[in-house]
Coordinates of C-alpha atoms and ligand atoms in Angstrom, one line a residue:
X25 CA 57.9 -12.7 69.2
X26 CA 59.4 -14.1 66.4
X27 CA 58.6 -10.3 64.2
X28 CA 60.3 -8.2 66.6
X29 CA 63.3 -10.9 66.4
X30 CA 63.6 -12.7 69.4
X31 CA 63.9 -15.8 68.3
X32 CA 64.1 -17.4 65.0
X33 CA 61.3 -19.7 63.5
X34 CA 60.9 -19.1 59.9
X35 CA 58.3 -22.1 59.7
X36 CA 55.9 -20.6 62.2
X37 CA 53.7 -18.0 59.8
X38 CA 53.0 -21.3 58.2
X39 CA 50.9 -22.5 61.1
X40 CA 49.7 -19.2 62.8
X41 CA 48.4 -16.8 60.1
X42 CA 47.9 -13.7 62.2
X43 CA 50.2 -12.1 63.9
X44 CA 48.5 -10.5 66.9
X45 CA 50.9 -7.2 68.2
X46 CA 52.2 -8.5 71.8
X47 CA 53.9 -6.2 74.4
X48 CA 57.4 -6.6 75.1
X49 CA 57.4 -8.6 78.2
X50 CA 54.8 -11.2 76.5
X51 CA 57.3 -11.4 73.6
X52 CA 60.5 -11.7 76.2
X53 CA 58.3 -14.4 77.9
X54 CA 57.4 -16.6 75.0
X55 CA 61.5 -16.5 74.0
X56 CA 62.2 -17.5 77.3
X57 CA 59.5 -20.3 76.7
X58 CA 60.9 -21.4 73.6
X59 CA 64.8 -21.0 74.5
X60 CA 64.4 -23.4 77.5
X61 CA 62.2 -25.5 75.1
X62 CA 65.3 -25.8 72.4
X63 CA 67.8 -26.0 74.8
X64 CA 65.8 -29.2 75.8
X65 CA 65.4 -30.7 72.8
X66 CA 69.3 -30.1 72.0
X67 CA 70.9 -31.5 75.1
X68 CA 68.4 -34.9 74.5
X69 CA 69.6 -35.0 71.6
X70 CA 73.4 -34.8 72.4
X71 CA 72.9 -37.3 75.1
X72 CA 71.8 -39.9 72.7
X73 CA 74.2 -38.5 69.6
X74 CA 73.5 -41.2 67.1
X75 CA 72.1 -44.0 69.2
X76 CA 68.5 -44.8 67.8
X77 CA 66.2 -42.7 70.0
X78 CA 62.7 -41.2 70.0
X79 CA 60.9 -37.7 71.0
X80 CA 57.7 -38.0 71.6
X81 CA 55.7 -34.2 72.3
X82 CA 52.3 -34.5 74.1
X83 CA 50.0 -31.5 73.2
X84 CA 52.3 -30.4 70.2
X85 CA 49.6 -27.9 69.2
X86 CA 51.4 -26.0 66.2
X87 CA 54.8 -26.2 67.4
X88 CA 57.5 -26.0 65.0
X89 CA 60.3 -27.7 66.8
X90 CA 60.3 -31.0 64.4
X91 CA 60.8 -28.6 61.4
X92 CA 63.6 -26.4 63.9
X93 CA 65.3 -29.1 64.4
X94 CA 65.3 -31.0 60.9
X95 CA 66.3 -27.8 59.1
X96 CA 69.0 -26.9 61.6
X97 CA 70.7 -30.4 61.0
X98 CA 69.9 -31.4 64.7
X99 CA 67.6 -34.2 63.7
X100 CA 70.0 -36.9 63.3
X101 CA 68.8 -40.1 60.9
X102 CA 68.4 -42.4 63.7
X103 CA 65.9 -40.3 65.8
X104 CA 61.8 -40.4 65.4
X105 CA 59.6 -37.4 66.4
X106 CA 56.5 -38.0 67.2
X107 CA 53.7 -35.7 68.3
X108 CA 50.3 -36.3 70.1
X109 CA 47.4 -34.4 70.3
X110 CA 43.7 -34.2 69.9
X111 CA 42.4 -35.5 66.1
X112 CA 40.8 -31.7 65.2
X113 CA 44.6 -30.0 65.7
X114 CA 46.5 -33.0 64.3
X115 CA 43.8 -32.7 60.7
X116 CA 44.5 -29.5 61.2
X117 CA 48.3 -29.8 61.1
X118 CA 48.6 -32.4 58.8
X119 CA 46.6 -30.6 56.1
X120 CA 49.1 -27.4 56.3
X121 CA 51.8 -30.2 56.1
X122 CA 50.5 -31.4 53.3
X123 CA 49.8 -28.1 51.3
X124 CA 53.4 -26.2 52.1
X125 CA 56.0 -27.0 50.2
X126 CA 58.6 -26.3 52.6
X127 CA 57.2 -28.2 55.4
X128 CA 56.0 -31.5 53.4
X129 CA 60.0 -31.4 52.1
X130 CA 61.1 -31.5 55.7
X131 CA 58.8 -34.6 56.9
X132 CA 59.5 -36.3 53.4
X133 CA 57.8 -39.2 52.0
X134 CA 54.2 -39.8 53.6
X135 CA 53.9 -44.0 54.3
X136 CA 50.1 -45.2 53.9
X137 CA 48.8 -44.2 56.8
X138 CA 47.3 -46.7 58.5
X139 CA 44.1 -45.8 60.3
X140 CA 44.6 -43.5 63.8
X141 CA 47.4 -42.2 62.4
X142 CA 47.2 -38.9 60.7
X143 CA 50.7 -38.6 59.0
X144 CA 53.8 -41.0 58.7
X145 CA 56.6 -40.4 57.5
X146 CA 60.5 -41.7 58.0
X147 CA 60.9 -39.4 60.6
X148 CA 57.9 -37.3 61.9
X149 CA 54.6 -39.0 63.0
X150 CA 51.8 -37.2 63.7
X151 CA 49.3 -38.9 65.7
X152 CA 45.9 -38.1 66.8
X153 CA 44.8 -39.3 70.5
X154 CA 43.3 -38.2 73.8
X155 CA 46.3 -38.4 76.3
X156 CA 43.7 -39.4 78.8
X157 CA 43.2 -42.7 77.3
X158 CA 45.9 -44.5 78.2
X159 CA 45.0 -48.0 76.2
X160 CA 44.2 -45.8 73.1
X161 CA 47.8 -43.7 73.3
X162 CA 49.4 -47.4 73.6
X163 CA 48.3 -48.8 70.5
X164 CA 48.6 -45.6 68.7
X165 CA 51.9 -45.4 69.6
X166 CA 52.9 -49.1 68.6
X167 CA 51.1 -48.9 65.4
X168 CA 53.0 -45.8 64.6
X169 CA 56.2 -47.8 65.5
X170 CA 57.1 -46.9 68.8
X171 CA 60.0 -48.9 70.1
X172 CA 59.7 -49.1 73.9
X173 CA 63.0 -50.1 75.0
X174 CA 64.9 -47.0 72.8
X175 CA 65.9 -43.7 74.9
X176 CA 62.9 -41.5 74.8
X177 CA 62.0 -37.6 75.9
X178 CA 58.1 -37.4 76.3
X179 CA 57.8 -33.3 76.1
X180 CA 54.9 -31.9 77.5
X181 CA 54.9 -27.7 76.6
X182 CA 52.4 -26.0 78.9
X183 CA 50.4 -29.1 77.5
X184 CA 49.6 -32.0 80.1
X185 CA 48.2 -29.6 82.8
X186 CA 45.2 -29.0 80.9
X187 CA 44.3 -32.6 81.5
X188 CA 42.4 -33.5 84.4
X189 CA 44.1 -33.7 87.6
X190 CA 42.2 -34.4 91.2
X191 CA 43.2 -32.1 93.9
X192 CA 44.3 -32.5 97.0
X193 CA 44.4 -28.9 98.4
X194 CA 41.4 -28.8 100.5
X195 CA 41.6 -33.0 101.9
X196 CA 43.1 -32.5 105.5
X197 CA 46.4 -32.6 106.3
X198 CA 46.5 -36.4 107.6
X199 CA 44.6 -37.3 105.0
X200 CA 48.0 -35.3 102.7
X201 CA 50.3 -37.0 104.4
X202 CA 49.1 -40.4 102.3
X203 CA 49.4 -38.9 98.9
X204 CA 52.0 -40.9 97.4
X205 CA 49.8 -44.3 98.4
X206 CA 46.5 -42.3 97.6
X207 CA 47.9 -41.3 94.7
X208 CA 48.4 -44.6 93.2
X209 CA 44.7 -45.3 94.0
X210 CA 43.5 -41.6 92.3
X211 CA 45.0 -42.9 89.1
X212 CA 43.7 -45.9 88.9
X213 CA 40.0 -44.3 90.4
X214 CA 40.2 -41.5 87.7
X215 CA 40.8 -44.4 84.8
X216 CA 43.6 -43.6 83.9
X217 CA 42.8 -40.2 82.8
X218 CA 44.4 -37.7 84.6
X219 CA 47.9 -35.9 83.7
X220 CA 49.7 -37.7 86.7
X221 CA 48.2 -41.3 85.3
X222 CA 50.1 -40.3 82.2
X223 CA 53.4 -39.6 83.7
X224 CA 52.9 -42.8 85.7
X225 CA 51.9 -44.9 82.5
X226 CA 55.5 -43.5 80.6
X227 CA 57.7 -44.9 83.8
X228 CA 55.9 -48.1 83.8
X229 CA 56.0 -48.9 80.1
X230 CA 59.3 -47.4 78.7
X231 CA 62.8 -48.4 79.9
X232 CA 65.0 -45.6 79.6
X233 CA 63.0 -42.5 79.3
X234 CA 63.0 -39.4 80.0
X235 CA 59.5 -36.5 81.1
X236 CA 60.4 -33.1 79.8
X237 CA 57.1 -30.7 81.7
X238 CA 57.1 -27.2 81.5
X239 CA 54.3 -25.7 83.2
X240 CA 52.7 -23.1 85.6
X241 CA 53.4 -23.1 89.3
X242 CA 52.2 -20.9 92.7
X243 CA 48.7 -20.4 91.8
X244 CA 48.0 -18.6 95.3
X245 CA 50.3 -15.7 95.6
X246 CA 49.1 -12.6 94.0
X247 CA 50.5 -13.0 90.2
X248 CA 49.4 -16.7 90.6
X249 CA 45.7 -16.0 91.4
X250 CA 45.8 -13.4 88.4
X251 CA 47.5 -16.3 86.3
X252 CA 45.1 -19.2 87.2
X253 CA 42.0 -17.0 87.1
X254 CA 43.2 -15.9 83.4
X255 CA 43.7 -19.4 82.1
X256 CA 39.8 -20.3 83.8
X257 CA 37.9 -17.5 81.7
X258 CA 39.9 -18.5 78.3
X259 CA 37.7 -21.9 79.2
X260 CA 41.6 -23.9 79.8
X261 CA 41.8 -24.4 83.4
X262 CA 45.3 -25.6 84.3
X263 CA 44.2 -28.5 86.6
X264 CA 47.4 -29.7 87.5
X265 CA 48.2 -26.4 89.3
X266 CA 46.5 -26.9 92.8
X267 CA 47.6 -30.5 92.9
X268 CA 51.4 -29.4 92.2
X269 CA 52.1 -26.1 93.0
X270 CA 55.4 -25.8 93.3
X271 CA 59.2 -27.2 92.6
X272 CA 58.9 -29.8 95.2
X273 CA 55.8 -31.5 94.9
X274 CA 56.5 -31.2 90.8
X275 CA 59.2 -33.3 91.9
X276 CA 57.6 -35.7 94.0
X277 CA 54.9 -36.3 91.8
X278 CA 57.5 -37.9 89.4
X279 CA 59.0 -40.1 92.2
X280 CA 56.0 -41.1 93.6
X281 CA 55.1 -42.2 89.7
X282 CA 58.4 -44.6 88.8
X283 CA 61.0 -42.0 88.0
X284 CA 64.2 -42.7 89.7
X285 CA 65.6 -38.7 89.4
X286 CA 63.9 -35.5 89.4
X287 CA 64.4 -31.7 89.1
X288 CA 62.1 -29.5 89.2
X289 CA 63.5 -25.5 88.7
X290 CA 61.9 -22.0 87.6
X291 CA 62.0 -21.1 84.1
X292 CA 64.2 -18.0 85.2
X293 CA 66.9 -20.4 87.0
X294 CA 67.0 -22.0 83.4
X295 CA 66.8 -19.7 81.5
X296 CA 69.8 -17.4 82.9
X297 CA 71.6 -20.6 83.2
X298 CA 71.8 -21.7 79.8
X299 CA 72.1 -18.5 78.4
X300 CA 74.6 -15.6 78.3
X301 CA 74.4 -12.1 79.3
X302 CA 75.1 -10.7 75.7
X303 CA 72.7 -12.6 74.3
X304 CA 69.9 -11.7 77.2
X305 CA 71.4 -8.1 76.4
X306 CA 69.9 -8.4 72.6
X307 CA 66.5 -9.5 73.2
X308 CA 66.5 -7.6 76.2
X309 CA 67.0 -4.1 74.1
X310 CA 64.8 -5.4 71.3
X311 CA 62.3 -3.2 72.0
X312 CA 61.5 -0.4 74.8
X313 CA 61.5 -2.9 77.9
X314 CA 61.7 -1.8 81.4
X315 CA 59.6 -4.5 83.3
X316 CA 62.5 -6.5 84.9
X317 CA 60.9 -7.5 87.9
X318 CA 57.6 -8.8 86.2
X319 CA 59.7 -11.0 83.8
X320 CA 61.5 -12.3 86.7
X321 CA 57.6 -12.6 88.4
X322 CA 56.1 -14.2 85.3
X323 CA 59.4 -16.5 85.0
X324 CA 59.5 -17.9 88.8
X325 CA 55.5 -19.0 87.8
X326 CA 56.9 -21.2 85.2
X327 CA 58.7 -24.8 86.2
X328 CA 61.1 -26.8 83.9
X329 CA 60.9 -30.2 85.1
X330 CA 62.7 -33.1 84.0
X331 CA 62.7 -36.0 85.4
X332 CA 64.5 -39.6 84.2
X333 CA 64.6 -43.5 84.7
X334 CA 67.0 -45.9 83.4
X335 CA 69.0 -43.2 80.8
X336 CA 71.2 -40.6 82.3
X337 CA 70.7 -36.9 80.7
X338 CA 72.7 -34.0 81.0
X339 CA 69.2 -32.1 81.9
X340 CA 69.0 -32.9 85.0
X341 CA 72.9 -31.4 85.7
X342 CA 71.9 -27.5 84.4
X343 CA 73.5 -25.1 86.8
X344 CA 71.5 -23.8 89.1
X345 CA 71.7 -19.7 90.5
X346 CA 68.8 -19.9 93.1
X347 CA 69.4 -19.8 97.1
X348 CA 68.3 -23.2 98.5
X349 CA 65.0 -23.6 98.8
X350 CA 63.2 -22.6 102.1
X351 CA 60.2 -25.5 103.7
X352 CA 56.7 -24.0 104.0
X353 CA 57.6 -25.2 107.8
X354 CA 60.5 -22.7 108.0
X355 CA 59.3 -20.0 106.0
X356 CA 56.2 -19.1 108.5
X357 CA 58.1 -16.4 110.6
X358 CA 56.0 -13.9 108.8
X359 CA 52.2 -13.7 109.1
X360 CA 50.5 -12.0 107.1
X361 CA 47.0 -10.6 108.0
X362 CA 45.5 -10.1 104.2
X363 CA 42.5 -8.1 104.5
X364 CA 39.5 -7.7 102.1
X365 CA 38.6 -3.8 100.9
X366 CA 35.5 -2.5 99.8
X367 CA 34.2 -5.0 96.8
X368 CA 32.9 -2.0 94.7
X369 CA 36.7 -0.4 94.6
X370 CA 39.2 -1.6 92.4
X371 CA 42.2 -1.4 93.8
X372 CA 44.8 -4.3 92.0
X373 CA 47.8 -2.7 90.5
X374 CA 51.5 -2.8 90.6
X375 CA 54.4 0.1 90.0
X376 CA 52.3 2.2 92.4
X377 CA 53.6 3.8 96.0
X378 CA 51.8 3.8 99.3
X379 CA 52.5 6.7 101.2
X380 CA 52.0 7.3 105.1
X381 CA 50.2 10.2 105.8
X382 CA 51.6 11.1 109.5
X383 CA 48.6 13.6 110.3
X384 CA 45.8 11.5 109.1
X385 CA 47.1 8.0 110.1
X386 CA 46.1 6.6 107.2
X387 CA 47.9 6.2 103.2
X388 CA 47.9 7.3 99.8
X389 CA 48.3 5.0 97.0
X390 CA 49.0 6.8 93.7
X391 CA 49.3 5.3 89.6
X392 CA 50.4 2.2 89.1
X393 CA 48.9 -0.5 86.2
X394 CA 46.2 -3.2 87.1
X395 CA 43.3 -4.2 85.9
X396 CA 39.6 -2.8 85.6
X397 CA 36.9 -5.1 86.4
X398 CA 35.5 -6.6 83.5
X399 CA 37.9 -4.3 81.3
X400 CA 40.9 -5.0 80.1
X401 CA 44.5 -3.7 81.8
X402 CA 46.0 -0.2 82.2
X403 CA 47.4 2.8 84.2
X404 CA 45.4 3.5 87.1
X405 CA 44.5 6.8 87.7
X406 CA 42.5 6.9 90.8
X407 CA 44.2 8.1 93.7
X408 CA 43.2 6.1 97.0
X409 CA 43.3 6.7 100.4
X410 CA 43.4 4.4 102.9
X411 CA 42.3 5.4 106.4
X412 CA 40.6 3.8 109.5
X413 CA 40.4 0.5 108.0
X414 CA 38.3 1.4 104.5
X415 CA 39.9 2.4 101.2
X416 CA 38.3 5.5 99.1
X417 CA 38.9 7.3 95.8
X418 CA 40.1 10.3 96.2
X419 CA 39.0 13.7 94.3
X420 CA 42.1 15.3 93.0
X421 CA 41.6 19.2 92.0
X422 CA 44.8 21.3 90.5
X423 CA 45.9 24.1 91.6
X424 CA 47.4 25.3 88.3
X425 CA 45.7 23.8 85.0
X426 CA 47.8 24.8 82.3
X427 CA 50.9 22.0 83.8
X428 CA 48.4 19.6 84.1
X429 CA 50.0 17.4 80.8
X430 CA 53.1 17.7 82.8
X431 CA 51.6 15.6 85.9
X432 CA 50.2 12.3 85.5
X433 CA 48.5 10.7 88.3
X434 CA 48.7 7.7 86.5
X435 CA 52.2 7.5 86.3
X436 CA 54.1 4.2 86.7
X437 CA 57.8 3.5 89.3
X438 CA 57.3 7.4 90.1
X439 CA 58.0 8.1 94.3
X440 CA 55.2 9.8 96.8
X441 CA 57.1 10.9 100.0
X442 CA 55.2 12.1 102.6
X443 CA 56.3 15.4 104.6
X444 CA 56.8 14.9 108.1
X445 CA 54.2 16.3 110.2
X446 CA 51.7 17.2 107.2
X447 CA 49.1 15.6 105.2
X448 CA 50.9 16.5 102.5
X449 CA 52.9 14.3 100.0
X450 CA 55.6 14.7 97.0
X451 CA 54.8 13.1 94.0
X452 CA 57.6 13.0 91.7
X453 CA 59.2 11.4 88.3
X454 CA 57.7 8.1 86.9
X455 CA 57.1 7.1 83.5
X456 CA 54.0 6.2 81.3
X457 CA 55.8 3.9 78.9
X458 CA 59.6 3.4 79.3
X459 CA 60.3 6.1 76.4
X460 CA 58.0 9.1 78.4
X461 CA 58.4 9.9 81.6
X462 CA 56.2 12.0 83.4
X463 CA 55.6 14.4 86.9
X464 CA 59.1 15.8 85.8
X465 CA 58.2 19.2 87.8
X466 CA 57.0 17.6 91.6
X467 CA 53.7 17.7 93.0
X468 CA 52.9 18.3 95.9
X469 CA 49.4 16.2 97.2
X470 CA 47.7 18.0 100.2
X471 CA 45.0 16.3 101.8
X472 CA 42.0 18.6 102.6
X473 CA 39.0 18.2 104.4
X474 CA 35.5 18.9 102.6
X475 CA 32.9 21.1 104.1
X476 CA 33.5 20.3 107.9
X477 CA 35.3 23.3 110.2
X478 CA 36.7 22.7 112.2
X479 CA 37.5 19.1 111.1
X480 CA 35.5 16.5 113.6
X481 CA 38.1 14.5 116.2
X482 CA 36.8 11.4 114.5
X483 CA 37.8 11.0 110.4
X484 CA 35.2 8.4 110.2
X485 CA 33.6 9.6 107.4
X486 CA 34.5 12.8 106.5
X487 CA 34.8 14.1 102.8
X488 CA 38.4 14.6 102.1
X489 CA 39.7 15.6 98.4
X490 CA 43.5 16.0 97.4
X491 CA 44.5 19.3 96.0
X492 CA 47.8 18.7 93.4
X493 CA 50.1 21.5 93.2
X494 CA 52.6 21.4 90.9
X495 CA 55.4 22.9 91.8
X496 CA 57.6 25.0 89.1
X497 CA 61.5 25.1 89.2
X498 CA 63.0 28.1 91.0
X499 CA 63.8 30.5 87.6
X500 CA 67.8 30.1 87.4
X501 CA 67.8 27.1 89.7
X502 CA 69.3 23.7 87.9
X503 CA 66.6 21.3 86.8
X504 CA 67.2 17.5 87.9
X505 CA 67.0 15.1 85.2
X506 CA 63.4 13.3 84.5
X507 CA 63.8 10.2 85.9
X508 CA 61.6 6.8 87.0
X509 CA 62.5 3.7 89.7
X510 CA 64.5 6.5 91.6
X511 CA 64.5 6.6 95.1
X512 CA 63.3 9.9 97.2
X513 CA 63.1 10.2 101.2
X514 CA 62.3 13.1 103.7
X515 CA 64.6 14.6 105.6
X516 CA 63.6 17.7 108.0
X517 CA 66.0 20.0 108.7
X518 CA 66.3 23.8 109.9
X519 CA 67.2 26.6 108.2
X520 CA 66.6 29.9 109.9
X521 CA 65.3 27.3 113.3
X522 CA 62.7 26.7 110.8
X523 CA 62.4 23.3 110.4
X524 CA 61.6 22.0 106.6
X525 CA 60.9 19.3 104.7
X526 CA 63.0 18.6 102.2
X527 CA 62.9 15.3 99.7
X528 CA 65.9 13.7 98.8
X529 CA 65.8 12.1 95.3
X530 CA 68.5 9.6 94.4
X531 CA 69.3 7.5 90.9
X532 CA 66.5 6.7 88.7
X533 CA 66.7 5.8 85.0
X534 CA 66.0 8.4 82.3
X535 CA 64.0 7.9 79.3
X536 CA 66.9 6.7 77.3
X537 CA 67.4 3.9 79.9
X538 CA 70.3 5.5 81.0
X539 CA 71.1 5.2 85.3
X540 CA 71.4 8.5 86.7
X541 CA 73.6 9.0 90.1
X542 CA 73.0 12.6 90.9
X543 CA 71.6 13.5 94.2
X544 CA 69.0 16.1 94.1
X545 CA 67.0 17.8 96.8
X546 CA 64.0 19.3 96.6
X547 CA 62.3 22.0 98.7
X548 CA 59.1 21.2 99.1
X549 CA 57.5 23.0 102.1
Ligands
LIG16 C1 48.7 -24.5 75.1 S1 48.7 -25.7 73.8 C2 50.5 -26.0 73.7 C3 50.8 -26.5 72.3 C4 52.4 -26.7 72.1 N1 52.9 -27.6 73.1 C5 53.1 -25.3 72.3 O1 53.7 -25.1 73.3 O2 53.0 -24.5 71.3 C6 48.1 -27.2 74.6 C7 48.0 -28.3 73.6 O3 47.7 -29.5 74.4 C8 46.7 -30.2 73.7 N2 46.0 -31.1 74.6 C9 45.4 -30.7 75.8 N3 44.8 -31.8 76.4 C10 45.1 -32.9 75.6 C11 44.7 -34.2 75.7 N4 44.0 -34.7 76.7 N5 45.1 -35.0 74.7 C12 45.8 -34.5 73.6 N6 46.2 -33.2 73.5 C13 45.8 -32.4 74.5 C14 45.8 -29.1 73.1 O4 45.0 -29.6 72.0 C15 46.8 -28.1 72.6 O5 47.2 -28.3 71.3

């Protein structure tokens, strides 16, 4: 992220060695991350301009910030940094610290540190402590000098939800309906250990303070099953996500826990908020990006939330873009029926279409990136049908080998329009990766039954395969542009009383990223 110039942290290389090659929507992600993150940092520290003030990180990892903000003149005299986190990573810090010039210059004079405290200095402490253990973080605190009456932002940066957190998902729902009162009780039940307990403790024990969280939310739609189930098999369960999973109960969790104001808001809210649209331009055109929507996805999955007592901050005052929000009450007009498919298929993807097929009754799903079972990520090539209730993988055969490397099945934001009154359907356009795009001639996808003539009444069954022709340009005719995330539709009209099919392609971007606007039809049966 910081390589391919998104953001600027010339002290991170210090602390992270290897520099592992990321794609561009993980890089846009973590500089969204770390743009909320400073913009946090910055407006606490305007709010307190030179008043005497404290910052104190939970689960500071290897962040840089305290060396960000030092060398950028942000840091004025009168504010302490401190950051918390488990002895092995605060060693670990400390002994970088100690053996780079550049960073032992910026923390400054090392006091004698006295014992539980790994490194001291005028104006960085580092401290090493569970945050579960409440009485433990207390004196650690005081004994690195702590002040608890002075304005101060506890930060927690995808940190605090790795602590334990009981849930009350699956208690019923007038059993729910207690939570603020239960909750009291958890805290005290789970001594004092969970994430919640912590946020409780700061309220009770500091007089002007303010809880800076940013952290995962809506683990049960689709990206936030993939998302939870990711962070369990790296061994790091989030376990505050089934107890809070979204912006309101982020917020309620606060007021139920001493905090007089609350806002909790996605990372993408922020994030356009504070930024502007040249400078969203520039990191946006960084690299070859074209995955809008899953930024904007992966962004509404992430919650800044900041909540106060007794100190007003600007943070809680960012603009705010997003429609109100609708109740889980009001937003039940739709029912979905989610059905399970065939365990041994793998069917997850996005970027793919489903097309009706009117003769058959049943749909085509074609490309589109997922991932494999126990593999990693990637195009999927498969073709599936759908039909009476079951989902298959289709054989494909081509009619024409030598365009095969024009088509690819695999093919990403491409369209698959289905002729009216056929079993036949146009696939056309797409991309691979945003600089190749693919299917530029269309093919045409027939479905064809397998060694049964006549076909039975029932499809139950019955072998089908797809034959892929791909259709050449008329010599002399005008080729449209190759295009992906167009649009195409059928439209049946007659020539001759013939009725046809004909597919109406509309817009799409090229492979330059350019937006096309030309209307194209193509003849297809
Ligand atoms: C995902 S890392 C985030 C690090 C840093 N905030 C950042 O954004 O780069 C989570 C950090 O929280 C720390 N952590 C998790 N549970 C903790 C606990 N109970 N006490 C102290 N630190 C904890 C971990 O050791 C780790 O450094």
């Amino acid at each position: 992220m910081v390589q391919a110039g998104y953001f600027n942290d010339e002290f991170i290389h210090h602390f992270v060695s290897k520099c592992s090659r990321r794609s561009p929507l993980i890089n846009i992600g973590y500089y969204v991350r770390a743009t909320i993150i400073d913009f946090t940092l910055h407006t606490f520290l305007t709010d307190v301009s030179t008043q005497p003030a404290q910052i104190v990180s939970c689960g500071a990892g290897f962040d840089t910030n305290y060396f960000r903000l030092k060398s950028g003149t942000k840091l004025h005299p009168t504010v302490v940094y401190y950051e918390v986190d488990f002895p092995e990573v605060v060693e670990r810090k400390s002994r970088i610290i100690g053996d780079t010039a550049v960073l032992s210059q910026a923390v400054g004079v090392p006091d004698d540190e006295p014992r539980d405290i790994e490194l001291k200095a005028r104006q960085y402490r580092l401290l090493a402590c569970d945050l579960r253990q409440l009485d433990n973080l207390e004196s650690v605190l005081r004994l690195a000098g702590v002040d608890f009456s002075l304005p101060t932002l506890f930060l927690s940066e995808c940190a605090v939800t790795y602590m334990d957190e009981p849930s009350f998902q699956s208690w019923p729902a007038d059993v729910k309906s207690l939570v603020p009162l239960l909750s009291l009780v958890i805290d005290i039940i789970m001594l004092c250990r969970s994430s919640s307990a912590l946020i409780r403790w700061v309220s009770a024990k500091f007089d002007r303070a303010v809880f800076a969280m940013y952290e995962q939310v809506y683990p049960e739609d689709g990206f936030g099953i993939v998302m939870a189930k990711h962070f369990e098999s790296i061994n790091t369960p989030l376990f505050s996500l089934a107890t809070f999973p979204d912006f309101d109960s982020q917020e309620e969790r606060y007021k139920t826990r001493g905090w007089s104001s609350c806002v909790s808001r996605s990372a993408w809210d922020v994030f356009i908020n504070i930024t502007d649209s040249a400078e969203r331009h520039r990191a946006y055109n960084l690299e070859p990006f074209d995955e809008m929507e899953e930024l904007h996805l992966k962004c509404c999955h992430y919650a800044l939330t900041i909540a106060s007592k007794g100190f007003i901050t600007s943070l809680l005052n960012i603009p705010s873009t997003s429609p109100p929000r609708i109740s889980a009450e009001e937003s039940e007009h739709i029912r979905w029926l989610l059905r399970k498919t065939d365990a041994n298929i793998d069917i997850n993807r996005f970027a793919h279409t489903t097309t009706r097929l009117s003769e058959t009754d049943g749909y085509l799903v074609v490309g589109g990136f997922g991932h494999f079972s126990g593999k990693k990520h990637g195009r999927r090539k498969e073709v599936l049908l759908s039909d009476n209730g079951g989902v298959r993988v289709l054989d494909v055969s081509f009619t024409c080998e030598e365009h095969r490397p024009e088509v690819s099945l695999d093919a990403m934001h491409h369209t698959c329009t289905d002729l009216s009154g056929t079993d036949s359907a146009v696939l056309y356009g797409g991309r691979t990766w945003p600089g190749r795009p693919v299917n530029v001639w269309p093919v045409v996808l027939t479905l064809e039954t397998i060694g049964s003539d006549p076909p039975p009444e029932s499809s139950d069954n019955v072998a089908v395969r797809a034959l892929a022709e791909v259709k050449a340009p008329a010599s002399g005719g005008e080729t449209p542009r190759s295009r992906y995330r167009h649009s195409a539709v059928c439209l049946v009209s007659a020539v001759d009383r013939t009725p046809k099919n004909y597919v109406v392609v509309f817009g799409g971007r090229t492979e330059t990223f350019q937006v096309l606007g030309q209307l194209s039809f193509l003849l297809a049966i």
